[in-house]
CSV table of C-alpha atoms and ligand atoms in Angstrom, one decimal:
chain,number,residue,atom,x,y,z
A,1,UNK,CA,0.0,0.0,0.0
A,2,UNK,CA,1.6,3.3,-0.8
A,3,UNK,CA,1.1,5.8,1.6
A,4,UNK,CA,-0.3,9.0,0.8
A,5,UNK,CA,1.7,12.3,1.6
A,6,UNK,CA,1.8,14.5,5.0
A,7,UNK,CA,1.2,17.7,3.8
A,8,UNK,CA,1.0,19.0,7.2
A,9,UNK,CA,4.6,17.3,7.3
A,10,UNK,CA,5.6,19.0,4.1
A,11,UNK,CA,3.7,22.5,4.7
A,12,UNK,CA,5.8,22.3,8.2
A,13,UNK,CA,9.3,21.5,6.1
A,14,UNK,CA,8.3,24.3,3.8
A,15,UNK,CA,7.6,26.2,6.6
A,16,UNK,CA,10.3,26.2,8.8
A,17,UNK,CA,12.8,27.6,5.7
A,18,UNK,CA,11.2,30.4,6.0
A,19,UNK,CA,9.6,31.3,9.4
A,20,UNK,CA,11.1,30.6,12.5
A,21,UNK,CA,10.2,27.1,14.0
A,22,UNK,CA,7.8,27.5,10.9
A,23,UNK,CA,5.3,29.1,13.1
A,24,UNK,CA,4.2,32.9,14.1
A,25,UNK,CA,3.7,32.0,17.9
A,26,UNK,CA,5.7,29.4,19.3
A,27,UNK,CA,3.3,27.2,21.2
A,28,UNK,CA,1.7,26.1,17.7
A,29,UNK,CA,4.9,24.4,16.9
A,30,UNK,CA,3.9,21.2,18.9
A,31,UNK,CA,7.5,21.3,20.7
A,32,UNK,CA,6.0,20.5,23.8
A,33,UNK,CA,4.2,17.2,22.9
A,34,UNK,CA,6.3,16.5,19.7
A,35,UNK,CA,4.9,15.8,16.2
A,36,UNK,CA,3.9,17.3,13.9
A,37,UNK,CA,1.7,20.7,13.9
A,38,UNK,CA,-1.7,20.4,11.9
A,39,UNK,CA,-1.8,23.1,9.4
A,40,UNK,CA,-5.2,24.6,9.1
A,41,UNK,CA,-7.3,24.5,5.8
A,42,UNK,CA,-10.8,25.9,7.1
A,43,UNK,CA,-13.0,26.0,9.5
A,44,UNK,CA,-16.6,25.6,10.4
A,45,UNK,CA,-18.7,25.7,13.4
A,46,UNK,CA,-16.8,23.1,15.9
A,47,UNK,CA,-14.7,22.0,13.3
A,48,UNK,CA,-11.4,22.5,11.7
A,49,UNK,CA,-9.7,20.2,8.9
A,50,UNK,CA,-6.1,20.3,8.4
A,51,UNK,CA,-4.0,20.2,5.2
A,52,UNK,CA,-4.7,16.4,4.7
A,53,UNK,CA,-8.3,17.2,4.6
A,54,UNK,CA,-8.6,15.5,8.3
A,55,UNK,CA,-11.0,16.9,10.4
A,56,UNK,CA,-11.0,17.8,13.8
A,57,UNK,CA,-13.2,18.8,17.0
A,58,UNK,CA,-11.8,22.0,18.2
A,59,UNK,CA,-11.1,23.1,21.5
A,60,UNK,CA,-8.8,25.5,21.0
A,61,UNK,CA,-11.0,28.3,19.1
A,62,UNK,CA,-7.7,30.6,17.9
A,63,UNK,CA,-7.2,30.5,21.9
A,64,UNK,CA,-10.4,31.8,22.9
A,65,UNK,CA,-11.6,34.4,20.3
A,66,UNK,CA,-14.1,31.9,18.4
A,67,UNK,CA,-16.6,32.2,20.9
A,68,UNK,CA,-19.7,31.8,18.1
A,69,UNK,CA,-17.5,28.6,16.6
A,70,UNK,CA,-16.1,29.1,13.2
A,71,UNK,CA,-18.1,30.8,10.5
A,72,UNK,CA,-21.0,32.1,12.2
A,73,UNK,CA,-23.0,33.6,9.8
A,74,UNK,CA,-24.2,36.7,11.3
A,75,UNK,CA,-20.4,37.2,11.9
A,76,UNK,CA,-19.0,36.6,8.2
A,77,UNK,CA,-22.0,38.9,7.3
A,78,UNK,CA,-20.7,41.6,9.3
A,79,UNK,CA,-17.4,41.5,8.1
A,80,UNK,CA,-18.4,41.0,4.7
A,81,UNK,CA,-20.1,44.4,4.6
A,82,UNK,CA,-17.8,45.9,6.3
A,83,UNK,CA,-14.8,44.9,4.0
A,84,UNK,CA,-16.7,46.1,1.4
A,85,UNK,CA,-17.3,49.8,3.0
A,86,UNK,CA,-13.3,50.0,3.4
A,87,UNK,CA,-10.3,48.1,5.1
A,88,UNK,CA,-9.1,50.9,7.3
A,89,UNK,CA,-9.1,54.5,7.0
A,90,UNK,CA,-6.2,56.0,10.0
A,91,UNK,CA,-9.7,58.4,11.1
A,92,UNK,CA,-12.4,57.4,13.2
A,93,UNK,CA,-15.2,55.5,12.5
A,94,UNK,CA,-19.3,55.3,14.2
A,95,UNK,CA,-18.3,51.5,14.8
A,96,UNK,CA,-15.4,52.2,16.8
A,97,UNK,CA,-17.8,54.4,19.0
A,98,UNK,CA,-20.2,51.7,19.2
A,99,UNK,CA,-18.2,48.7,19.9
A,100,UNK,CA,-17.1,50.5,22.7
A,101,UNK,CA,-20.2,51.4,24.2
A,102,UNK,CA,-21.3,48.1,24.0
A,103,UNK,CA,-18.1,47.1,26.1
A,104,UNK,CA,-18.9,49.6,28.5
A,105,UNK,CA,-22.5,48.3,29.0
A,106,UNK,CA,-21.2,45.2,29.5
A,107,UNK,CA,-18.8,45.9,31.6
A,108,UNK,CA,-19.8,48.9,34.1
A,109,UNK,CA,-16.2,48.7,36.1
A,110,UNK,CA,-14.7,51.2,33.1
A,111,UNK,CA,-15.6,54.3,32.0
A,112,UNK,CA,-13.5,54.8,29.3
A,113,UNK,CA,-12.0,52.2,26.4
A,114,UNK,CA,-8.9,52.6,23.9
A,115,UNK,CA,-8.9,50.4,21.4
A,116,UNK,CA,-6.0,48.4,19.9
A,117,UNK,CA,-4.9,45.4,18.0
A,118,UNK,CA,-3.1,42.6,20.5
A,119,UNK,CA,-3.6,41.8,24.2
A,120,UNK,CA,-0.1,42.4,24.1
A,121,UNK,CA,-0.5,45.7,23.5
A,122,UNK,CA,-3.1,46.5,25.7
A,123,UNK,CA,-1.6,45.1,28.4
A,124,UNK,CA,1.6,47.1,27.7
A,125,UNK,CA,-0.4,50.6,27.5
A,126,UNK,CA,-2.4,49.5,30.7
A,127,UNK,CA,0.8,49.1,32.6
A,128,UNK,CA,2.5,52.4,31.0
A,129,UNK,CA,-0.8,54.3,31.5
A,130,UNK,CA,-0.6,53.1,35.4
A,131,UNK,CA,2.6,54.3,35.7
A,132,UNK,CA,1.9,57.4,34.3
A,133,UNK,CA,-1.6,57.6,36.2
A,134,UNK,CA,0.6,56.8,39.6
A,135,UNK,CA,3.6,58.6,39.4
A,136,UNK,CA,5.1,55.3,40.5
A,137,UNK,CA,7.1,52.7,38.8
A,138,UNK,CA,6.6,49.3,39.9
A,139,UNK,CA,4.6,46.8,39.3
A,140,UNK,CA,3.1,42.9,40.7
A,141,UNK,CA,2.5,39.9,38.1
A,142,UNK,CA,2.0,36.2,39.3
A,143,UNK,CA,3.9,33.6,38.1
A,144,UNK,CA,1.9,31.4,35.5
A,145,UNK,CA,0.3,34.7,34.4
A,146,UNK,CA,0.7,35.3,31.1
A,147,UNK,CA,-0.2,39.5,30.0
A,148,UNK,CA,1.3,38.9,26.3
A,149,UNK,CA,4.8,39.5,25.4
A,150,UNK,CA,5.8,43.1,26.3
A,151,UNK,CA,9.4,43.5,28.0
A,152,UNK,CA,8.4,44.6,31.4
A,153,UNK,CA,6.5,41.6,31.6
A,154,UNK,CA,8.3,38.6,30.3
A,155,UNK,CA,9.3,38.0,34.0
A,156,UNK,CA,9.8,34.8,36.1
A,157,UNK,CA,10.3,35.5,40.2
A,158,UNK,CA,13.7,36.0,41.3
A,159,UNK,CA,15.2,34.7,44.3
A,160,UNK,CA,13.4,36.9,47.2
A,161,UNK,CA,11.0,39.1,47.7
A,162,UNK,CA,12.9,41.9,48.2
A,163,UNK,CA,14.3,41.5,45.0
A,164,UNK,CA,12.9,41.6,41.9
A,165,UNK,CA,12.4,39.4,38.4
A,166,UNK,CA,14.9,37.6,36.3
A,167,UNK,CA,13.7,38.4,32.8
A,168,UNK,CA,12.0,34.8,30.9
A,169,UNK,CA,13.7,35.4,27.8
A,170,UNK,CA,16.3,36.5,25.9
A,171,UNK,CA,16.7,40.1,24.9
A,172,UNK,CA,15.1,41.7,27.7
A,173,UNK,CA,18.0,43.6,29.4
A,174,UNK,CA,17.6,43.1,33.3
A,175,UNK,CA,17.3,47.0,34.1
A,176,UNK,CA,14.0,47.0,31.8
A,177,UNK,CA,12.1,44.0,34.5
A,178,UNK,CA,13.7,45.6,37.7
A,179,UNK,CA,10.6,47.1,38.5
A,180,UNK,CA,8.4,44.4,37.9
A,181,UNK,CA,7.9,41.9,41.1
A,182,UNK,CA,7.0,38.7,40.9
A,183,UNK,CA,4.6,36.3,43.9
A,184,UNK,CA,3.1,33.2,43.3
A,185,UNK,CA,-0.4,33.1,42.8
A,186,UNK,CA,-3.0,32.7,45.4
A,187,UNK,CA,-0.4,33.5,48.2
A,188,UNK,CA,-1.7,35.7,50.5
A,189,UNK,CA,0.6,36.0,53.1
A,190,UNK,CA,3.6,36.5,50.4
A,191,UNK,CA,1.1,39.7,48.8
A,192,UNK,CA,1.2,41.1,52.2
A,193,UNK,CA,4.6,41.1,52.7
A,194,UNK,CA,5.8,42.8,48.9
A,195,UNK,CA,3.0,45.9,50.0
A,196,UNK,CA,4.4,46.4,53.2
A,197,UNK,CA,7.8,46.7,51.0
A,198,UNK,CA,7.1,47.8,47.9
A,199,UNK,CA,3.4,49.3,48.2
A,200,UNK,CA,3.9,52.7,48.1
A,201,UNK,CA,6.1,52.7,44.9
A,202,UNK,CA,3.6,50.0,43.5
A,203,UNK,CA,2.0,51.6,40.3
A,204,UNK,CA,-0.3,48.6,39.7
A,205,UNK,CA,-0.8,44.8,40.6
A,206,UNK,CA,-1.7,42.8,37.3
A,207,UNK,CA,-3.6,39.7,37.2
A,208,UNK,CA,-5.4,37.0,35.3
A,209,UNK,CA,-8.7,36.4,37.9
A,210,UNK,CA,-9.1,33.1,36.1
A,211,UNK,CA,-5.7,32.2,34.8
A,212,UNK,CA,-5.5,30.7,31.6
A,213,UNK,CA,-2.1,30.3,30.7
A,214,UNK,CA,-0.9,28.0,33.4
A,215,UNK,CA,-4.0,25.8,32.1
A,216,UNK,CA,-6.9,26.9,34.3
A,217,UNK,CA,-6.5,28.0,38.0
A,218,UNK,CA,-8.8,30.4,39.7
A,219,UNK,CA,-7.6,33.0,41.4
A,220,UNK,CA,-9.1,32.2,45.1
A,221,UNK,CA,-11.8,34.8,46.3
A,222,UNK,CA,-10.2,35.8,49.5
A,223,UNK,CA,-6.9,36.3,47.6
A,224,UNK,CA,-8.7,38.9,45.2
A,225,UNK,CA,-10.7,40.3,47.9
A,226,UNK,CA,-7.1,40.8,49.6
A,227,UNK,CA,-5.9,42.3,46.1
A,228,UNK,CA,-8.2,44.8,45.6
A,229,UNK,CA,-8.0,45.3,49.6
A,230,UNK,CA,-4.2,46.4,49.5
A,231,UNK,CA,-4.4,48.4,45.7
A,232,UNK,CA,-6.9,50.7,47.7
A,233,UNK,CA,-4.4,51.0,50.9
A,234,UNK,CA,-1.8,52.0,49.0
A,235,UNK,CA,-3.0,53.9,46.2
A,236,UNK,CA,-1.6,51.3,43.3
A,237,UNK,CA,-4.1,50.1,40.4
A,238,UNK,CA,-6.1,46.5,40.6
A,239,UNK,CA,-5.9,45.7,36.4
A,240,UNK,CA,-7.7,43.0,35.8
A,241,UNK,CA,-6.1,41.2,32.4
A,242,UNK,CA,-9.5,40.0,31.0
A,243,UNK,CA,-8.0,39.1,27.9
A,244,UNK,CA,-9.0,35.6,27.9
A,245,UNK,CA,-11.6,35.8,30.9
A,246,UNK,CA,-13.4,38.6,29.0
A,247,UNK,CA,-16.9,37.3,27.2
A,248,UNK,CA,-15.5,34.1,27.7
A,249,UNK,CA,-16.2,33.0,31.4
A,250,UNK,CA,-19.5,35.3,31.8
A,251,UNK,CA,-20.6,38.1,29.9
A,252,UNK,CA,-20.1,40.4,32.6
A,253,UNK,CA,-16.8,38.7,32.3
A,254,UNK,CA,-14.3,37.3,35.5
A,255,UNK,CA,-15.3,40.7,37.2
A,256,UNK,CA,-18.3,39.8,37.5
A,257,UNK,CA,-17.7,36.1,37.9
A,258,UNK,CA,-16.2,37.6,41.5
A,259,UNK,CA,-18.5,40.1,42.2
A,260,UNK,CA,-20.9,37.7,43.0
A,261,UNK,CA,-18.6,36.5,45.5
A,262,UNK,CA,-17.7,40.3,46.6
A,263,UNK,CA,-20.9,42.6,46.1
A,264,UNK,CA,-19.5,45.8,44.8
A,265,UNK,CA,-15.9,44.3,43.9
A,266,UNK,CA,-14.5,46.0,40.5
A,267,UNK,CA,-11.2,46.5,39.6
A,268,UNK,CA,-9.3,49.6,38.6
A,269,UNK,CA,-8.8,48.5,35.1
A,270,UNK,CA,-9.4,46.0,32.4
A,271,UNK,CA,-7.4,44.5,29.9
A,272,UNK,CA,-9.8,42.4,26.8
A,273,UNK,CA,-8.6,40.9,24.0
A,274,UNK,CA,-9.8,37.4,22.1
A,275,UNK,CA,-13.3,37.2,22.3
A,276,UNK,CA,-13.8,41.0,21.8
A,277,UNK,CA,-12.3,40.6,18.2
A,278,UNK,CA,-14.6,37.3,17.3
A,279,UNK,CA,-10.9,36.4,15.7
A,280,UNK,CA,-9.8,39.7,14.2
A,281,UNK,CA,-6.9,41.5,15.5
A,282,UNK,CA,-8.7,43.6,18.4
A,283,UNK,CA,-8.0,44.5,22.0
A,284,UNK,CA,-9.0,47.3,24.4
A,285,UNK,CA,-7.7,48.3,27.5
A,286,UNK,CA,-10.3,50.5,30.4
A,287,UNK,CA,-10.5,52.2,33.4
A,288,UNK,CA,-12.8,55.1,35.2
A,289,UNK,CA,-12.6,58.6,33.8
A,290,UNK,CA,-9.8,59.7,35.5
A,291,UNK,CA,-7.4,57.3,34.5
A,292,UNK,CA,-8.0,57.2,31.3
A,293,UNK,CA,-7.8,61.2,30.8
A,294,UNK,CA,-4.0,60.4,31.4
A,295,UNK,CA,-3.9,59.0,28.3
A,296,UNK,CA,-3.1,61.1,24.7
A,297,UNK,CA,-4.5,63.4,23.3
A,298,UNK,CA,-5.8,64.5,26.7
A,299,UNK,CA,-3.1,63.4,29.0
A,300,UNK,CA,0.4,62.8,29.3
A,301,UNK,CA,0.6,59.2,28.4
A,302,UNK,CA,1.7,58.3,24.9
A,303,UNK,CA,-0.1,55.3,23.2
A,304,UNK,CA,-1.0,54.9,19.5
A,305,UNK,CA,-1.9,52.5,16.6
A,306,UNK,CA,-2.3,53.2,12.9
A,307,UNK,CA,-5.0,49.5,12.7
A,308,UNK,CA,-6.4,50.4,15.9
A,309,UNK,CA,-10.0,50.2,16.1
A,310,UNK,CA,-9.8,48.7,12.9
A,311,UNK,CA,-13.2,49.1,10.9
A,312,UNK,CA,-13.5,45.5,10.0
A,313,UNK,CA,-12.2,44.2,12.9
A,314,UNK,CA,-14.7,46.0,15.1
A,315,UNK,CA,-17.6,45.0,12.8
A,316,UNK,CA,-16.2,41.5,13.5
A,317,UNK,CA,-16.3,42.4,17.1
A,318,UNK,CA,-19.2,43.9,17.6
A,319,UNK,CA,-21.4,41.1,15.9
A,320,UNK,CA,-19.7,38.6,18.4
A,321,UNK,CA,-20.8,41.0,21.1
A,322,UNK,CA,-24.6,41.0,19.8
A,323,UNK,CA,-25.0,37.3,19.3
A,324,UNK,CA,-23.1,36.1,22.8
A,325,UNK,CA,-25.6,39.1,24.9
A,326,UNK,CA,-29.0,37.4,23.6
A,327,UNK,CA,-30.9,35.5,26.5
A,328,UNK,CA,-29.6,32.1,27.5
A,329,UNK,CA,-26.4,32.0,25.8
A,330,UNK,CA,-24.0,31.9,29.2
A,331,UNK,CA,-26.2,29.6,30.6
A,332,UNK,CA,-26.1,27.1,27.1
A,333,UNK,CA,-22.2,27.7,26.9
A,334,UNK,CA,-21.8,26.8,30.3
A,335,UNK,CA,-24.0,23.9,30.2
A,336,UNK,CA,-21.9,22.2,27.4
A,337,UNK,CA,-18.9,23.1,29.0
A,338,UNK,CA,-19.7,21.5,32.7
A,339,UNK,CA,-20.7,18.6,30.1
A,340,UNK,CA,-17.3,18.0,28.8
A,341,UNK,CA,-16.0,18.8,32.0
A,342,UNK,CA,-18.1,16.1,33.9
A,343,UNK,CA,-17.7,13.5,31.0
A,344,UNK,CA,-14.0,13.6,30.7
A,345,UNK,CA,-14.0,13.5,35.0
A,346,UNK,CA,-15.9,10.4,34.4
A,347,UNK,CA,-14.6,8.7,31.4
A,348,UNK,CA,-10.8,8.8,33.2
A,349,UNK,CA,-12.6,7.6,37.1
A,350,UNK,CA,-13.7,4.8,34.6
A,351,UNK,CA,-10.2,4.0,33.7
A,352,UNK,CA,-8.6,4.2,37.2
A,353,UNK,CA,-6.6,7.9,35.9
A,354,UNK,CA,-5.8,10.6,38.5
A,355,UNK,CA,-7.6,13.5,37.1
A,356,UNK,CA,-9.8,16.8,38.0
A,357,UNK,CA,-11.0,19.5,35.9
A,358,UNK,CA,-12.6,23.1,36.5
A,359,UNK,CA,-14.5,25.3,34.3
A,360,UNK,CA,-16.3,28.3,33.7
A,361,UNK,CA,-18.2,29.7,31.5
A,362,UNK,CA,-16.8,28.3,27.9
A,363,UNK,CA,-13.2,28.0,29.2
A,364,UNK,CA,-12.2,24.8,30.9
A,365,UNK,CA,-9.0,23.4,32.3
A,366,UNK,CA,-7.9,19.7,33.6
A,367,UNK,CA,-4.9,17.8,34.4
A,368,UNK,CA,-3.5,14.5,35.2
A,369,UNK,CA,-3.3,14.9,39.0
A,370,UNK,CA,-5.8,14.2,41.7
A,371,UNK,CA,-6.4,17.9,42.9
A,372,UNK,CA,-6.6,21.0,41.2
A,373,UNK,CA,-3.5,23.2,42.0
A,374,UNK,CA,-3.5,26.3,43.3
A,375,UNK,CA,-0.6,28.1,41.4
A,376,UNK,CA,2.0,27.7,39.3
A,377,UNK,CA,5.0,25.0,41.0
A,378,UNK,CA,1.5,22.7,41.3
A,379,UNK,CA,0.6,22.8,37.9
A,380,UNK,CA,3.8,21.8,36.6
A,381,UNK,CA,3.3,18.4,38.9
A,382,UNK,CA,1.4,17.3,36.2
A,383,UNK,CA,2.9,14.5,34.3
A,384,UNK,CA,4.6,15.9,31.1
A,385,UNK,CA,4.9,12.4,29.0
A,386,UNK,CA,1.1,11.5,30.3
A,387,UNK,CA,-0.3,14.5,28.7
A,388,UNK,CA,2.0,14.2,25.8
A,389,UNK,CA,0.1,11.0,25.3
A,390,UNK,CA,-3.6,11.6,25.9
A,391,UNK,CA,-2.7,14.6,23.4
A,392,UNK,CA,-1.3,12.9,20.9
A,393,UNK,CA,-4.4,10.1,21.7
A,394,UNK,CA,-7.3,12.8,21.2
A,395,UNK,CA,-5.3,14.0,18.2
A,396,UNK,CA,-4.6,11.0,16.2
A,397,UNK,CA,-9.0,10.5,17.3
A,398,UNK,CA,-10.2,14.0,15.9
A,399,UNK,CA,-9.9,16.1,18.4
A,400,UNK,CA,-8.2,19.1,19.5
A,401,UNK,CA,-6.9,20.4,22.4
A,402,UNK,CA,-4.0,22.8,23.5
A,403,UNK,CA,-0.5,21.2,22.8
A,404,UNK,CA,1.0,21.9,26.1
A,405,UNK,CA,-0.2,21.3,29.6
A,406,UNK,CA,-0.1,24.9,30.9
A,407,UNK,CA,-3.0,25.6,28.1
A,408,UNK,CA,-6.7,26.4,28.9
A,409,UNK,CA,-9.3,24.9,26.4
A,410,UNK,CA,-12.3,26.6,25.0
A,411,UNK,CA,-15.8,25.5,24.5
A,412,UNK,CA,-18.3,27.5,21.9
A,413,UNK,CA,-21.8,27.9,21.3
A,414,UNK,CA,-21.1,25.6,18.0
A,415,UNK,CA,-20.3,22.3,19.8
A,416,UNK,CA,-22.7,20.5,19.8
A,417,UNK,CA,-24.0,17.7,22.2
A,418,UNK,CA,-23.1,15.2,19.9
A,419,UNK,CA,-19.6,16.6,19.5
A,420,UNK,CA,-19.1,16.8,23.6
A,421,UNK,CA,-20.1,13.3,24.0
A,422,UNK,CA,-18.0,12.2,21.1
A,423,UNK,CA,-14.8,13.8,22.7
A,424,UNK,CA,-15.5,11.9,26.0
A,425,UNK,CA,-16.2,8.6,24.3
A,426,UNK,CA,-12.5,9.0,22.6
A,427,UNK,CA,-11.2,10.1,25.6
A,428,UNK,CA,-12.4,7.3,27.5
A,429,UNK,CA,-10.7,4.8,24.7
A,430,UNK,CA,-6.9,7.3,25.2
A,431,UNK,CA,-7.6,6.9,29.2
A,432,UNK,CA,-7.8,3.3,28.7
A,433,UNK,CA,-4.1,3.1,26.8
A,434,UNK,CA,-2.7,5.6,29.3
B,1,PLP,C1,-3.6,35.9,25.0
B,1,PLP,C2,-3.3,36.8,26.2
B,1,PLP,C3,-2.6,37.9,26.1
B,1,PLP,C4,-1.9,38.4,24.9
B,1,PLP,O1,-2.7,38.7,23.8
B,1,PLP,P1,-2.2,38.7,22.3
B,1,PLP,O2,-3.4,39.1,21.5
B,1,PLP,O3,-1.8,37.3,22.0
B,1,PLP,O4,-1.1,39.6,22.3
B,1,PLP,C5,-2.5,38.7,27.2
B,1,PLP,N1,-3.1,38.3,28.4
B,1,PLP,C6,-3.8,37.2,28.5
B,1,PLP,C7,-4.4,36.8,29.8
B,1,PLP,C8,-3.9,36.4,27.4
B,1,PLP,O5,-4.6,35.2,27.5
């Protein structure tokens, strides 16, 4: 039998001539579970199919953006229209305005929006902006948070508290991260002591509420509640990066995932990102009036983008916006979700694997250990050559989750229930050969 060709295998040798790794973002390069990285023809709904016309059950959804699924039609017709009304003019638009209203009524906590093109860019004007807001210079992140790529923040802790970051990668001189501190998540105790050393120079404390990129841990209510608590005390910002929490976990977003916990709780300001771009390159970054007047033309604070607030982008946005705000469609999402969630909880009981999961909303988290960790050092517990092979299990089955273990997955409104109990039959037969 001859077999056919790989032409994910050859798209991936073509590739990597030319690109570095052959990918634009490093974690699609499949180092951390090996093989070979499926190269995406189209998409539709729940599905993807990759270059060998394979399809797949995604879970994945860009990382969170493809809220709707793929190809929602009231989305494509949005962008349709508004690609053919103009790609992008450098002068403002009535859609802008809108999308950003629309944000705001979702999400009361911020006044004001500025709209750009990457979470990594918002995050990096949020931080600049709370420095220049403050006065003040440094800043808190947790380990395991991820707030995109900007220098400041590409941080690991160093070895004390009264010292500060070792920079994650290369390029990042050490005097740029040597204002940035760095605790480990959920730690109160540790948050208490860097205020009573650093609060008063603190410009801001950044955090993901529900972190997503070391796989799925909550951020615990009493250590938010102690967050915002201290931020107040000592006059540094609470932002809240929301760029994968936002319009994915609630509509109201994580905020408002914890102000049910804390009546009243808001942070000072919100990153978004993902979902508020339905896939297009969008981001925003918020706060109350009086921050934002900081920021140019009014204030003193330089930020700028010649695609921001793209035209098609925010028509791709705000039709993503419309169709996840009608009646019921938090409670659906969530509904699947805590369906996969439960199914895969049982499927690996069944087969005698350690194994808990936690979800919320249409983002969902689990890992091959018996409780769910609580930060960062627990997460990495989690047996590396296990996951490799339940990955590479559910893969070579149709479906599609995160390559890497540190990697939230996503649910959307286009799985269906056939698809949810599909992915838990496989993943009963991978738990089986584990
Ligand atoms: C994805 C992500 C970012 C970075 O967004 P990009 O659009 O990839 O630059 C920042 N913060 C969080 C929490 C994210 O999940």
């Amino acid at each position: 039998m001859t077999q056919t060709p790989d032409r994910n295998l050859a798209l991936f040798e073509r590739a990597k001539h030319v690109i570095p790794g052959g990918v634009n973002s490093p974690v699609r390069a499949f180092k951390a579970v090996g093989g070979t990285p499926r190269f995406v023809q189209r998409a539709q709904g729940a599905y993807f199919w990759d270059a060998n016309g394979q399809r797949y059950i995604d879970y994945i959804g860009s990382w969170g953006p493809m809220i709707l699924g793929h190809g929602h039609p009231a989305v494509v017709k949005a962008v349709q229209d508004a690609v053919l009304e103009g790609f992008s003019f450098g002068a403002p638009t009535e859609r802008e305005v809108e999308l950003v209203e629309e944000i705001l009524r979702l999400v009361p906590s911020m006044d004001m929006v500025r709209l750009v093109s990457s979470g990594t860019e918002a995050a990096m004007s949020a931080i600049r902006l709370a420095r220049g807001a403050t006065g003040r210079s440094k800043l808190i992140k947790f380990e395991g948070c991820y707030h995109g790529h900007a220098d400041a923040l590409l941080v690991k802790a160093g070895s004390g508290l009264a010292t500060f970051g070792n920079a994650t990668s290369a390029g990042v001189p050490p005097e740029v991260v040597q204002h940035t501190i760095v605790l480990e998540y959920n730690n109160i105790e540790q948050l208490e002591q860097a205020f009573v050393l650093h609060g008063k120079e603190l410009a801001c404390l950044m955090i993901e509420p529900i972190a997503g990129n070391m796989n799925f841990v909550r951020a615990s209510v009493p250590f938010v509640k102690r967050c915002r608590e201290l931020c107040t005390q000592y006059g540094a910002l609470l932002v809240f990066d929301e760029v994968m929490n936002g319009f994915r976990v609630a509509l109201g977003s994580a905020q408002s995932v914890y102000a049910r916990a804390l009546p009243g709780f808001e942070p000072d300001m919100t990153v978004m990102g993902k979902v508020i771009g339905g896939g297009m390159p969008l981001a925003a970054f918020g706060a109350k009036r009086a921050v934002m007047e900081h920021l140019a033309p009014l204030g003193a604070v330089y930020q700028a983008g010649t695609l921001s607030g793209n035209p098609v982008a925010t028509a791709c946005g705000l039709a993503t916006l419309h169709e996840i705000s009608k009646p019921g469609f938090f409670e659906a999402l969530s509904r699947k979700t805590g369906a996969l969630v439960d199914g895969l909880k049982g499927a690996a009981a069944a087969e005698g694997v350690p194994f808990c999961a936690d979800s919320e909303g249409g983002m969902f988290g689990f890992f091959l250990l018996s409780e769910l960790p609580q930060n960062y050092p627990q997460v990495m517990k989690t047996d590396g050559k296990r996951f490799n092979q339940l990955f590479h299990g559910l893969l070579d089955r149709g479906v599609y989750i995160a390559p890497a273990l540190y990697e939230a997955g996503f649910v959307s409104a286009a799985h269906s229930d056939e698809d949810i109990a599909a992915t838990v039959a496989v993943a009963r037969e991978v738990f089986k050969s584990l």
